[in-house]
Amino acid sequence: MQGDYRLHDIGDFELEEGGTIPGLQLAYATYGELSPDKDNAILIPTWFSGTHQTWEQAYIGAGRALDPERWFIVVVNQIGNGLSTSPHNSDGPVAMAGFPHVRIGDDVRAQEQLLRELFGIERLALVVGGSMGAQQTYEWMVRFPNKVLRAAPIAGTAQNTPHDFLFTQTLMDAITSDPGWKGGEYSSHEEVAEGLRRHAGIWSVVGFSTEFWKTEFWRGIEIEDTKFSSMEDFQINFMEAVFGAMDPNALLTMAWKWQRGDVARNTGGDLQAALGRVTAKTFVMPIDEDMFFPPRDCAAEQAMLPGSELRALHSVAGHLGLFGFEQSYLAEVDEHLSDLLAMAV
Amino acid sequence: MQGDYRLHDIGDFELEEGGTIPGLQLAYATYGELSPDKDNAILIPTWFSGTHQTWEQAYIGAGRALDPERWFIVVVNQIGNGLSTSPHNSDGPVAMAGFPHVRIGDDVRAQEQLLRELFGIERLALVVGGSMGAQQTYEWMVRFPNKVLRAAPIAGTAQNTPHDFLFTQTLMDAITSDPGWKGGEYSSHEEVAEGLRRHAGIWSVVGFSTEFWKTEFWRGIEIEDTKFSSMEDFQINFMEAVFGAMDPNALLTMAWKWQRGDVARNTGGDLQAALGRVTAKTFVMPIDEDMFFPPRDCAAEQAMLPGSELRALHSVAGHLGLFGFEQSYLAEVDEHLSDLLAMAV
């Protein structure tokens, strides 16, 4: 269920890890109008398993911080997310198991090209993204410091942590251990249903918080007028339904990329030097109950970022609070983004 | 590699969940001498995947709080842990896939019988256990309040949380999804090597803390004079080696039991009433970096325990700090247990 989006072909695209994606297509959606001076552009890169849709539904709207009446907002779906070029929508040698490894830096370079080619945008008023979107936001800040005036990485890090690497590995193992995955050459994602179910199960444990489950937070979640009657009901009809509809190879492409997010690749491994390049006014926004991008890890990077502020968000839902279940959380995001957008740069 | 232990046959044992284990054998080890008045007995039940061995090596010793020169210490291996009666060491209808469901309450009843029959012990100076050992400790406190003078549940809860249930489910799924498990009828645990490897992988993510990995805590861990050169080395040669040597059905028996630990079964579902029964002097001892028995959950139960104290432990290793990697952690445990044992009751 994806809202309106367009595809932009940015041509044959060479990847940092080697190999080329022929005719790379980026799926993007825009909201609002670009000003004549092209000074009101906001870029939003997407998170693991996400698309522009969640941003459209939960974060963008009239009267909100991300107000299309004031800003020209471009949400670009990350490479491999199922809408942009991905293993299952590719032909030839890059189809399915042949899809090459993609890095966060590849996404950011492709996005920069898209913004220039389509809209002539040379400078962004704001880059904001959550989770893997935060990884891309950090990469933008370090790689193109002169193009990013403000930045808000939410619930993500500039350099992926070892714990995150291992967590992501369990997600990948859940999928690749399913005999139906067939080394990436399944004929339908339904052949990998069991692997996707286990993948959803691990998300339930690490993606939410202990308090999410203890307080039965899920009782307040309503999907198409339906509420959930038990933890098991929520697990099956929300988590397994959401993640079970996804493409296994797309998830694996994104997971591999997530594991290796690291802005220090731009500075020979020196994280301090990489973050020292940043000129954007930055709000680092961890979620307090996040179990795998914990505030501690985000704060350590914020301390290395010149002129930045730590603006922690509260969500009992933990990392998956990013879905925007709580009005209080969304109000906090709006408040911080409004503050940031009001700052002179 | 298990130190000396003995087996005690407590006869045919009826289980709370239905069914009987014929000739249930409990593997136990003792340290020290029982006093003529039988007033110096300490019981230690074991945790998931653990045996008496870790307690012997890390927690019991001359000059320690658990000093065999002062106390008579009995460590009883939980049912299904591989040393006590378990699926793979059973014959007939309870062998392998035929092994019945065992509950925490079954262990506690069997332990009570063992202590009476073998030693005539009617009162315990202390019950102390970690993780599933804490679950058993709580069950002792509620079920036999007059027999437990002091109690120290470490890194565990009286009523298992929903988050813990889901976490344990991912551990079980990792094993049962391995085609080599064959519904529990494998002929060697090596046929389930891949499932055990995934099981170890999930333990690495949730069992340790984010800070354990970030600080490369594993560099300080030495096993038989060998150190680990990388995260991957530690993952393979510690975590996968430790968990890969275990019996899959034993792990599943313990996991099922863990998921359902709940002292409120003694009081018609009323946790407050169950904990209100307790007369033991109790120190509730969560580990500060524990990701699945977090201090918050332990403190909530401590608040319901008459005359108890919250004594939090610090371990960067998180829940698996229970292994006793850190001298500072062990010193804290000793200090609290010494305080507790010095209290008049």
XYZ file of C-alpha atoms in Angstrom:
690
model
C 0.000 0.000 0.000
C 2.148 2.851 -1.265
C 0.982 6.399 -1.949
C 1.866 8.274 -5.115
C 5.480 8.257 -6.062
C 7.596 8.687 -9.165
C 10.669 6.990 -10.522
C 13.775 8.841 -11.618
C 16.347 7.056 -13.721
C 19.808 8.261 -12.807
C 21.594 6.057 -15.312
C 24.118 3.322 -14.790
C 25.343 3.720 -11.252
C 28.722 2.537 -10.020
C 28.748 1.255 -6.491
C 31.358 1.837 -3.809
C 31.639 -1.857 -3.142
C 32.160 -2.584 -6.835
C 29.724 -3.406 -9.594
C 27.131 -1.300 -11.357
C 23.375 -1.051 -11.235
C 22.260 -0.418 -14.813
C 19.672 2.356 -15.043
C 19.281 2.857 -11.303
C 15.792 4.071 -10.534
C 14.998 5.987 -7.377
C 11.415 6.073 -6.197
C 10.632 9.473 -4.702
C 7.671 11.513 -3.574
C 7.440 15.280 -3.206
C 5.224 17.474 -1.083
C 4.855 21.240 -1.579
C 6.465 23.575 -4.104
C 10.100 24.441 -4.615
C 10.617 28.182 -4.095
C 12.081 30.237 -6.956
C 15.306 30.610 -4.947
C 15.337 26.863 -4.277
C 15.980 27.573 -0.630
C 13.110 25.636 0.930
C 14.077 22.055 0.099
C 13.981 19.300 2.703
C 15.291 15.800 2.005
C 14.075 12.711 3.841
C 15.830 9.368 3.231
C 13.981 6.238 4.337
C 14.631 3.610 6.987
C 14.979 -0.185 6.913
C 11.818 -1.748 5.485
C 10.205 1.677 5.230
C 9.084 3.840 2.328
C 8.025 7.469 1.826
C 4.564 6.383 2.977
C 5.150 6.469 6.742
C 6.640 9.945 6.466
C 3.670 11.113 4.438
C 1.146 9.682 6.857
C 2.790 10.399 10.206
C 5.181 13.328 9.853
C 4.243 15.578 6.908
C 1.221 17.855 6.893
C -0.232 21.331 7.041
C 0.497 22.950 10.380
C 3.241 20.442 11.134
C 6.985 21.168 11.226
C 7.249 19.434 7.851
C 4.596 21.633 6.286
C 4.233 21.350 2.502
C 2.812 24.856 2.417
C 6.149 26.206 3.564
C 8.668 23.567 2.429
C 9.421 21.512 -0.637
C 9.861 18.050 0.818
C 11.459 15.231 -1.138
C 11.332 11.722 0.293
C 13.653 9.342 -1.546
C 13.230 5.615 -1.051
C 16.547 3.945 -0.378
C 18.091 1.644 -2.969
C 16.872 -1.899 -2.436
C 13.762 -0.977 -0.446
C 11.410 -2.568 -2.936
C 10.272 0.640 -4.697
C 13.626 1.980 -5.835
C 15.734 -0.484 -7.811
C 15.834 -3.708 -5.795
C 16.708 -7.362 -6.322
C 13.163 -8.470 -7.158
C 12.348 -5.632 -9.570
C 15.643 -5.913 -11.477
C 16.393 -7.862 -14.624
C 19.490 -9.554 -15.923
C 22.621 -10.107 -13.901
C 21.553 -7.863 -10.987
C 18.221 -9.625 -10.448
C 17.586 -11.489 -7.196
C 20.727 -13.213 -5.885
C 22.797 -11.253 -8.399
C 21.998 -7.900 -6.796
C 25.204 -6.188 -5.704
C 26.089 -4.844 -2.262
C 24.941 -1.264 -1.781
C 26.311 1.158 0.790
C 24.830 4.164 2.547
C 27.249 6.318 0.532
C 25.748 5.006 -2.695
C 22.295 6.137 -1.624
C 23.531 9.572 -0.691
C 25.404 10.059 -3.976
C 22.360 8.929 -5.936
C 20.080 11.241 -3.966
C 22.419 14.177 -4.561
C 22.295 13.463 -8.282
C 18.499 13.211 -8.256
C 18.091 16.542 -6.480
C 20.410 18.288 -8.930
C 19.084 16.699 -12.103
C 15.403 16.957 -11.363
C 15.148 20.147 -9.371
C 18.474 21.953 -9.561
C 18.723 21.810 -5.772
C 22.239 22.599 -4.575
C 21.479 23.260 -0.941
C 19.114 21.631 1.548
C 17.378 23.553 4.298
C 17.178 20.289 6.213
C 17.993 16.617 5.933
C 16.005 14.509 8.376
C 15.714 10.748 8.661
C 15.175 8.001 11.205
C 17.222 4.837 11.767
C 18.846 3.976 8.413
C 17.496 7.389 7.369
C 19.665 8.839 10.133
C 22.644 6.921 8.757
C 22.021 8.563 5.392
C 21.509 11.938 7.066
C 24.914 11.664 8.745
C 26.486 10.601 5.453
C 25.010 13.695 3.783
C 26.381 15.923 6.563
C 29.895 14.545 6.204
C 30.057 13.973 2.459
C 28.359 17.164 1.326
C 28.850 19.589 4.212
C 28.223 22.631 2.022
C 24.904 21.313 0.826
C 23.315 20.621 4.209
C 22.265 23.640 6.252
C 20.436 21.739 8.980
C 20.219 18.092 9.927
C 18.193 15.912 12.255
C 19.308 12.310 12.546
C 16.596 10.520 14.560
C 17.283 7.213 16.320
C 20.387 6.335 14.355
C 24.147 6.700 14.356
C 26.901 7.999 12.111
C 28.964 4.884 12.688
C 27.113 1.633 13.154
C 27.870 -0.102 16.445
C 29.041 -3.700 16.882
C 25.805 -4.503 18.743
C 23.787 -3.202 15.822
C 25.875 -5.288 13.446
C 25.086 -8.436 15.433
C 21.418 -7.554 15.795
C 21.106 -7.042 12.048
C 22.880 -10.353 11.496
C 20.165 -12.183 13.458
C 17.554 -10.545 11.219
C 19.423 -11.703 8.126
C 19.978 -15.209 9.507
C 16.256 -15.555 10.227
C 15.609 -15.086 6.513
C 18.542 -16.886 4.904
C 18.071 -19.962 7.103
C 14.670 -20.583 5.518
C 15.143 -23.325 2.899
C 12.503 -21.485 0.863
C 14.885 -18.553 0.414
C 16.949 -20.738 -1.947
C 20.035 -18.570 -1.859
C 17.936 -15.609 -2.953
C 16.274 -17.333 -5.910
C 12.780 -17.932 -4.463
C 9.920 -17.373 -6.868
C 7.623 -15.683 -4.334
C 8.238 -14.100 -0.963
C 5.609 -16.474 0.355
C 8.126 -19.294 -0.004
C 10.110 -17.503 2.682
C 7.108 -17.025 4.985
C 8.698 -18.874 7.905
C 11.912 -16.887 7.673
C 9.954 -13.637 7.494
C 7.939 -14.737 10.521
C 11.104 -15.319 12.550
C 12.463 -12.005 11.295
C 9.331 -10.296 12.644
C 9.736 -12.144 15.945
C 13.209 -10.722 16.501
C 11.955 -7.237 15.655
C 9.347 -7.607 18.374
C 12.036 -8.272 20.977
C 14.617 -5.646 20.024
C 12.557 -3.150 18.022
C 10.120 -2.300 20.779
C 10.970 -1.787 24.445
C 10.408 -4.040 27.440
C 7.921 -1.423 28.658
C 5.995 -1.485 25.358
C 5.090 -5.088 26.078
C 4.652 -4.747 29.828
C 2.200 -1.869 29.495
C 0.403 -3.623 26.631
C 0.953 -0.509 24.556
C -0.337 -2.418 21.534
C -3.884 -2.188 22.925
C -3.888 1.446 21.828
C -2.786 0.695 18.263
C -5.577 0.665 15.723
C -5.145 -0.452 12.131
C -8.079 0.191 9.818
C -10.492 0.346 12.763
C -9.188 -2.937 14.147
C -7.673 -3.265 17.589
C -5.674 -6.199 18.875
C -7.044 -8.536 21.519
C -3.826 -10.113 22.795
C -0.072 -9.997 22.470
C -0.288 -12.998 20.154
C -2.933 -11.289 18.028
C -0.706 -8.205 17.717
C 2.313 -10.343 16.943
C 0.544 -12.225 14.168
C -1.716 -9.557 12.720
C 0.588 -6.577 13.042
C 4.246 -7.596 13.203
C 4.095 -10.734 11.087
C 1.638 -9.143 8.687
C 3.767 -6.021 8.199
C 7.109 -7.780 7.834
C 5.673 -10.847 6.110
C 4.532 -8.725 3.172
C 8.072 -7.594 2.440
C 10.536 -8.939 -0.043
C 13.282 -11.061 1.580
C 16.073 -9.947 -0.765
C 15.096 -6.298 -0.292
C 15.380 -6.732 3.467
C 18.762 -8.423 3.060
C 20.052 -5.658 0.782
C 19.071 -3.021 3.321
C 20.376 -5.044 6.272
C 23.818 -5.487 4.712
C 23.920 -1.733 4.076
C 22.787 -0.916 7.623
C 25.477 -3.116 9.136
C 28.210 -1.061 7.449
C 26.958 2.500 7.840
C 30.034 4.530 8.776
C 30.829 8.148 7.956
C 34.455 7.533 8.964
C 34.913 5.837 5.599
C 35.232 9.411 4.299
C 38.204 10.138 6.570
C 40.277 6.975 6.659
C 38.448 5.568 9.658
C 38.655 8.680 11.846
C 35.148 9.298 13.194
C 36.110 12.501 14.994
C 37.576 13.914 11.792
C 34.489 12.927 9.810
C 32.057 14.545 12.240
C 34.381 17.532 12.532
C 33.672 18.301 8.872
C 30.018 18.940 9.546
C 28.810 22.521 9.198
C 25.074 21.831 9.390
C 23.183 22.982 12.443
C 22.295 19.588 13.863
C 19.834 18.208 16.389
C 20.724 14.633 17.357
C 17.456 12.967 18.339
C 17.655 9.526 19.931
C 14.568 7.785 21.331
C 14.913 7.171 25.055
C 13.653 3.572 25.063
C 15.564 2.523 21.934
C 17.290 -0.816 22.554
C 19.702 -0.816 19.612
C 20.359 2.853 18.815
C 20.391 3.781 22.510
C 20.675 7.450 23.564
C 24.143 6.725 24.980
C 25.532 5.854 21.548
C 23.848 8.840 19.898
C 25.054 11.214 22.618
C 28.656 10.060 22.157
C 28.513 11.108 18.506
C 26.667 14.335 19.266
C 29.543 15.304 21.547
C 31.839 15.160 18.505
C 29.560 17.312 16.325
C 30.382 21.019 16.245
C 27.430 23.237 17.145
C 24.993 20.393 17.654
C 22.346 19.785 20.287
C 21.069 16.574 21.832
C 17.283 16.515 21.682
C 16.076 13.201 23.054
C 12.602 11.938 22.216
C 10.370 9.884 24.466
C 8.589 6.836 23.163
C 7.507 3.805 25.162
C 7.457 1.967 21.841
C 11.251 2.195 21.632
C 12.915 2.267 18.238
C 9.704 1.393 16.425
C 8.188 4.495 17.981
C 9.390 5.871 14.636
C 6.117 4.552 13.195
C 4.495 7.453 15.044
C 2.092 5.556 17.293
C 2.120 8.323 19.925
C 0.841 11.859 19.459
C 3.159 12.973 22.271
C 6.177 11.623 20.394
C 5.096 13.278 17.135
C 4.543 16.548 18.987
C 8.100 16.340 20.329
C 9.504 15.695 16.861
C 7.542 18.638 15.492
C 8.715 20.912 18.273
C 12.378 20.071 17.736
C 12.183 20.274 13.952
C 10.346 23.603 14.182
C 13.080 24.941 16.471
C 15.724 23.703 14.084
C 14.052 25.106 10.980
C 13.662 28.467 12.710
C 17.383 28.737 13.347
C 19.407 31.051 11.167
C 22.199 29.305 9.304
C 33.041 -30.152 31.412
C 31.165 -30.642 34.658
C 32.679 -30.900 38.108
C 31.707 -33.608 40.581
C 28.030 -34.059 41.113
C 25.672 -36.757 42.297
C 22.280 -37.937 41.209
C 19.334 -38.322 43.541
C 16.330 -40.336 42.440
C 13.184 -38.820 43.832
C 10.872 -41.389 42.298
C 8.079 -40.979 39.799
C 7.316 -37.290 39.701
C 3.967 -35.842 38.707
C 4.158 -32.588 36.841
C 1.961 -29.540 37.238
C 1.270 -29.435 33.544
C 0.251 -33.104 33.539
C 2.252 -36.238 32.929
C 4.884 -37.965 35.016
C 8.633 -38.288 34.834
C 9.428 -41.845 35.950
C 12.310 -41.959 38.417
C 13.175 -38.272 38.221
C 16.847 -37.753 38.900
C 18.218 -34.471 40.139
C 21.899 -33.766 39.638
C 23.259 -31.873 42.613
C 26.563 -30.831 44.094
C 27.317 -29.888 47.697
C 30.019 -27.749 49.244
C 30.812 -27.675 52.959
C 29.243 -29.552 55.871
C 25.723 -29.449 57.205
C 25.742 -28.277 60.819
C 24.250 -30.556 63.505
C 21.345 -28.109 63.855
C 20.904 -28.066 60.089
C 20.757 -24.292 60.204
C 23.505 -23.444 57.722
C 22.008 -24.708 54.472
C 22.041 -22.616 51.307
C 20.222 -23.683 48.148
C 21.229 -22.550 44.674
C 18.996 -23.444 41.699
C 20.544 -23.104 38.238
C 19.851 -20.843 35.279
C 19.019 -21.484 31.626
C 21.770 -23.543 30.011
C 23.778 -23.453 33.225
C 24.842 -26.091 35.714
C 26.301 -26.142 39.235
C 29.699 -25.638 37.584
C 29.548 -21.855 37.101
C 28.490 -21.373 40.708
C 31.341 -23.565 41.875
C 33.907 -21.742 39.786
C 32.745 -18.140 40.085
C 30.729 -17.715 43.265
C 31.628 -20.350 45.877
C 34.895 -20.395 47.766
C 36.773 -19.876 51.000
C 36.635 -16.248 52.072
C 33.684 -15.581 49.776
C 30.116 -14.877 50.900
C 29.252 -18.418 49.817
C 31.987 -19.947 51.953
C 31.883 -23.749 52.310
C 33.742 -23.434 55.609
C 30.730 -21.664 57.061
C 27.793 -22.879 54.957
C 26.455 -26.107 53.555
C 25.748 -25.194 49.962
C 23.586 -27.348 47.718
C 23.410 -26.540 44.016
C 20.626 -28.403 42.260
C 20.618 -28.572 38.490
C 17.203 -27.747 37.095
C 15.106 -30.448 35.466
C 15.916 -30.669 31.774
C 19.304 -28.965 31.988
C 21.152 -31.967 30.607
C 22.492 -33.319 33.938
C 19.229 -33.786 35.803
C 16.618 -35.840 33.972
C 16.332 -34.365 30.476
C 14.947 -35.350 27.089
C 18.202 -36.796 25.770
C 19.104 -38.826 28.868
C 15.622 -40.306 29.289
C 14.282 -43.607 28.020
C 10.874 -44.741 26.904
C 7.936 -42.423 26.366
C 9.596 -39.366 27.929
C 12.707 -39.563 25.757
C 13.462 -36.764 23.310
C 10.279 -35.334 21.720
C 8.208 -37.231 24.306
C 9.599 -35.213 27.207
C 6.776 -33.459 29.036
C 6.454 -29.768 29.855
C 8.103 -28.869 33.143
C 7.346 -25.793 35.216
C 9.376 -23.789 37.699
C 7.047 -25.083 40.406
C 8.009 -28.659 39.531
C 11.669 -27.883 40.079
C 11.000 -26.256 43.416
C 8.859 -29.145 44.660
C 11.509 -31.656 43.565
C 14.263 -29.637 45.242
C 12.272 -29.455 48.473
C 11.896 -33.231 48.423
C 15.601 -33.731 47.731
C 16.625 -31.502 50.637
C 14.293 -33.324 53.037
C 15.056 -36.843 51.900
C 18.794 -36.569 51.600
C 19.677 -34.133 54.361
C 16.598 -33.596 56.513
C 16.757 -29.897 55.743
C 13.527 -28.126 56.684
C 14.754 -24.568 56.607
C 17.142 -22.719 54.355
C 19.414 -19.937 55.561
C 19.398 -18.623 52.010
C 18.100 -19.363 48.549
C 20.055 -17.571 45.846
C 19.895 -17.932 42.087
C 20.340 -15.959 38.889
C 17.984 -15.644 35.933
C 15.900 -18.846 35.855
C 17.563 -19.498 39.206
C 15.911 -16.277 40.393
C 12.580 -17.542 39.072
C 13.039 -20.661 41.199
C 14.158 -18.554 44.156
C 10.943 -16.513 43.972
C 8.906 -19.696 43.676
C 10.578 -21.017 46.832
C 9.825 -17.767 48.685
C 6.138 -17.886 47.773
C 5.497 -21.616 47.878
C 7.447 -22.441 51.016
C 7.581 -19.151 52.952
C 8.352 -20.892 56.237
C 11.330 -22.711 54.785
C 13.161 -19.717 53.338
C 14.818 -17.371 55.825
C 16.680 -15.249 53.302
C 16.524 -14.925 49.545
C 18.509 -13.271 46.792
C 16.967 -13.407 43.326
C 19.623 -12.076 40.926
C 18.721 -10.789 37.462
C 15.342 -12.452 37.284
C 11.680 -11.904 38.044
C 8.883 -13.537 40.007
C 6.516 -13.207 37.081
C 7.977 -13.517 33.634
C 7.354 -10.483 31.456
C 5.785 -10.463 27.971
C 9.071 -9.187 26.522
C 10.916 -12.103 28.067
C 8.335 -14.491 26.662
C 8.914 -13.151 23.151
C 12.688 -13.136 23.564
C 12.660 -16.759 24.673
C 10.419 -17.598 21.738
C 13.070 -16.318 19.304
C 15.617 -18.595 21.009
C 13.291 -21.569 20.611
C 12.437 -20.693 17.001
C 16.135 -20.528 16.146
C 16.438 -24.187 17.163
C 13.141 -25.668 16.010
C 13.455 -24.051 12.575
C 16.544 -26.148 11.868
C 15.445 -29.086 9.677
C 18.073 -31.123 11.560
C 16.051 -30.793 14.767
C 13.483 -33.180 13.243
C 10.709 -32.370 15.683
C 13.043 -33.226 18.554
C 14.148 -36.603 17.199
C 17.665 -35.735 15.988
C 20.295 -38.359 16.655
C 23.050 -35.926 17.609
C 23.019 -32.282 18.641
C 25.445 -31.717 15.784
C 22.574 -32.187 13.366
C 21.128 -29.012 14.871
C 24.396 -27.075 14.604
C 22.912 -24.301 12.464
C 19.969 -23.808 14.802
C 22.296 -23.710 17.801
C 24.469 -21.183 15.972
C 21.495 -18.881 15.403
C 20.452 -19.397 19.017
C 23.900 -18.215 20.103
C 23.620 -15.233 17.776
C 20.440 -14.006 19.435
C 22.040 -14.448 22.864
C 24.857 -12.175 21.737
C 22.403 -9.397 20.932
C 20.095 -9.561 23.942
C 22.234 -11.391 26.509
C 25.055 -8.883 26.601
C 24.670 -5.105 26.564
C 25.266 -2.592 23.775
C 28.184 -1.310 25.852
C 29.719 -4.801 26.152
C 30.220 -4.786 22.395
C 31.090 -1.119 22.029
C 33.844 -1.299 24.645
C 35.083 -4.623 23.230
C 34.708 -6.078 26.700
C 35.418 -9.521 25.211
C 39.088 -8.568 24.809
C 39.451 -9.061 28.546
C 37.885 -12.516 28.559
C 40.347 -15.376 28.670
C 39.383 -19.020 28.271
C 42.100 -21.549 28.973
C 44.809 -18.949 28.355
C 43.269 -17.970 25.044
C 42.116 -14.465 24.272
C 39.901 -13.406 21.412
C 41.233 -11.366 18.506
C 37.995 -9.958 17.095
C 34.274 -9.768 17.670
C 33.848 -12.529 15.121
C 36.443 -14.696 16.871
C 34.611 -14.226 20.178
C 31.275 -14.924 18.551
C 32.483 -18.170 16.998
C 34.894 -19.464 19.608
C 33.043 -18.376 22.719
C 29.330 -17.900 22.114
C 28.837 -20.485 19.382
C 31.206 -22.904 21.098
C 29.453 -22.608 24.464
C 25.889 -22.804 23.164
C 26.733 -25.175 20.316
C 27.798 -27.859 22.784
C 24.372 -27.948 24.385
C 21.513 -30.265 23.770
C 18.712 -28.668 21.711
C 15.843 -30.414 23.505
C 17.318 -29.496 26.892
C 17.405 -25.849 25.841
C 13.812 -26.082 24.634
C 12.634 -27.694 27.875
C 14.223 -24.915 29.900
C 12.993 -22.188 27.555
C 9.383 -23.346 27.774
C 9.695 -23.355 31.561
C 11.305 -19.898 31.629
C 8.530 -18.403 29.495
C 5.929 -19.379 32.084
C 7.648 -18.592 35.368
C 4.985 -16.966 37.535
C 4.569 -17.088 41.313
C 1.036 -15.724 40.929
C -0.011 -19.223 39.895
C -0.008 -19.882 43.647
C -2.583 -17.167 44.304
C -5.019 -17.319 41.426
C -3.084 -14.838 39.323
C -2.654 -12.174 42.020
C 1.024 -11.208 42.004
C 0.693 -8.797 44.905
C -0.917 -11.523 47.026
C 1.791 -14.017 46.067
C 4.645 -11.697 46.955
C 2.772 -10.632 50.086
C 3.176 -14.184 51.390
C 6.936 -13.895 51.513
C 8.534 -13.808 54.935
C 12.157 -14.221 53.829
C 14.512 -11.305 54.214
C 15.099 -10.565 50.546
C 17.629 -8.633 48.491
C 16.407 -8.145 44.924
C 19.519 -7.874 42.775
C 19.048 -6.827 39.142
C 22.016 -6.148 36.854
C 22.007 -2.563 35.648
C 22.777 -3.296 31.967
C 20.419 -6.278 31.712
C 18.351 -5.973 28.522
C 15.660 -8.543 29.290
C 15.400 -8.652 33.088
C 15.891 -4.879 33.369
C 16.193 -3.226 36.797
C 12.845 -1.505 36.228
C 10.998 -4.818 36.123
C 12.859 -6.185 39.149
C 12.276 -2.986 41.141
C 8.522 -3.157 40.473
C 8.400 -6.577 42.121
C 10.724 -5.556 44.934
C 8.255 -2.795 45.793
C 5.653 -5.493 46.449
C 7.934 -7.584 48.684
C 7.578 -6.952 52.407
C 10.862 -6.097 54.116
C 12.960 -6.378 50.974
C 15.779 -4.238 49.641
C 16.794 -3.408 46.083
C 20.504 -4.051 45.644
C 21.422 -3.387 42.011
C 24.587 -4.875 40.556
C 26.768 -3.287 37.912
C 27.993 -5.288 34.954
C 28.890 -3.947 31.534
C 28.328 -7.504 30.296
C 24.596 -7.179 30.969
C 22.601 -10.265 31.816
C 25.453 -12.600 30.936
C 27.519 -10.767 33.521
C 26.146 -13.673 35.591
C 29.038 -15.712 34.192
C 31.211 -13.642 36.540
C 33.595 -12.061 34.022
C 34.200 -9.042 36.273
C 35.873 -9.104 39.669
C 34.033 -5.884 40.524
C 30.692 -7.543 39.860
C 31.601 -10.600 41.923
C 32.772 -8.345 44.753
C 29.395 -6.600 44.708
C 27.549 -9.914 44.821
C 29.709 -11.033 47.729
C 29.149 -7.801 49.609
C 25.383 -7.981 49.287
C 25.164 -11.683 50.096
C 27.434 -11.157 53.134
C 25.168 -8.354 54.339
C 22.140 -10.539 53.826
C 23.626 -13.566 55.556
C 24.629 -11.382 58.503
C 21.066 -10.243 59.068
C 19.142 -11.746 61.923
C 15.960 -13.475 60.866
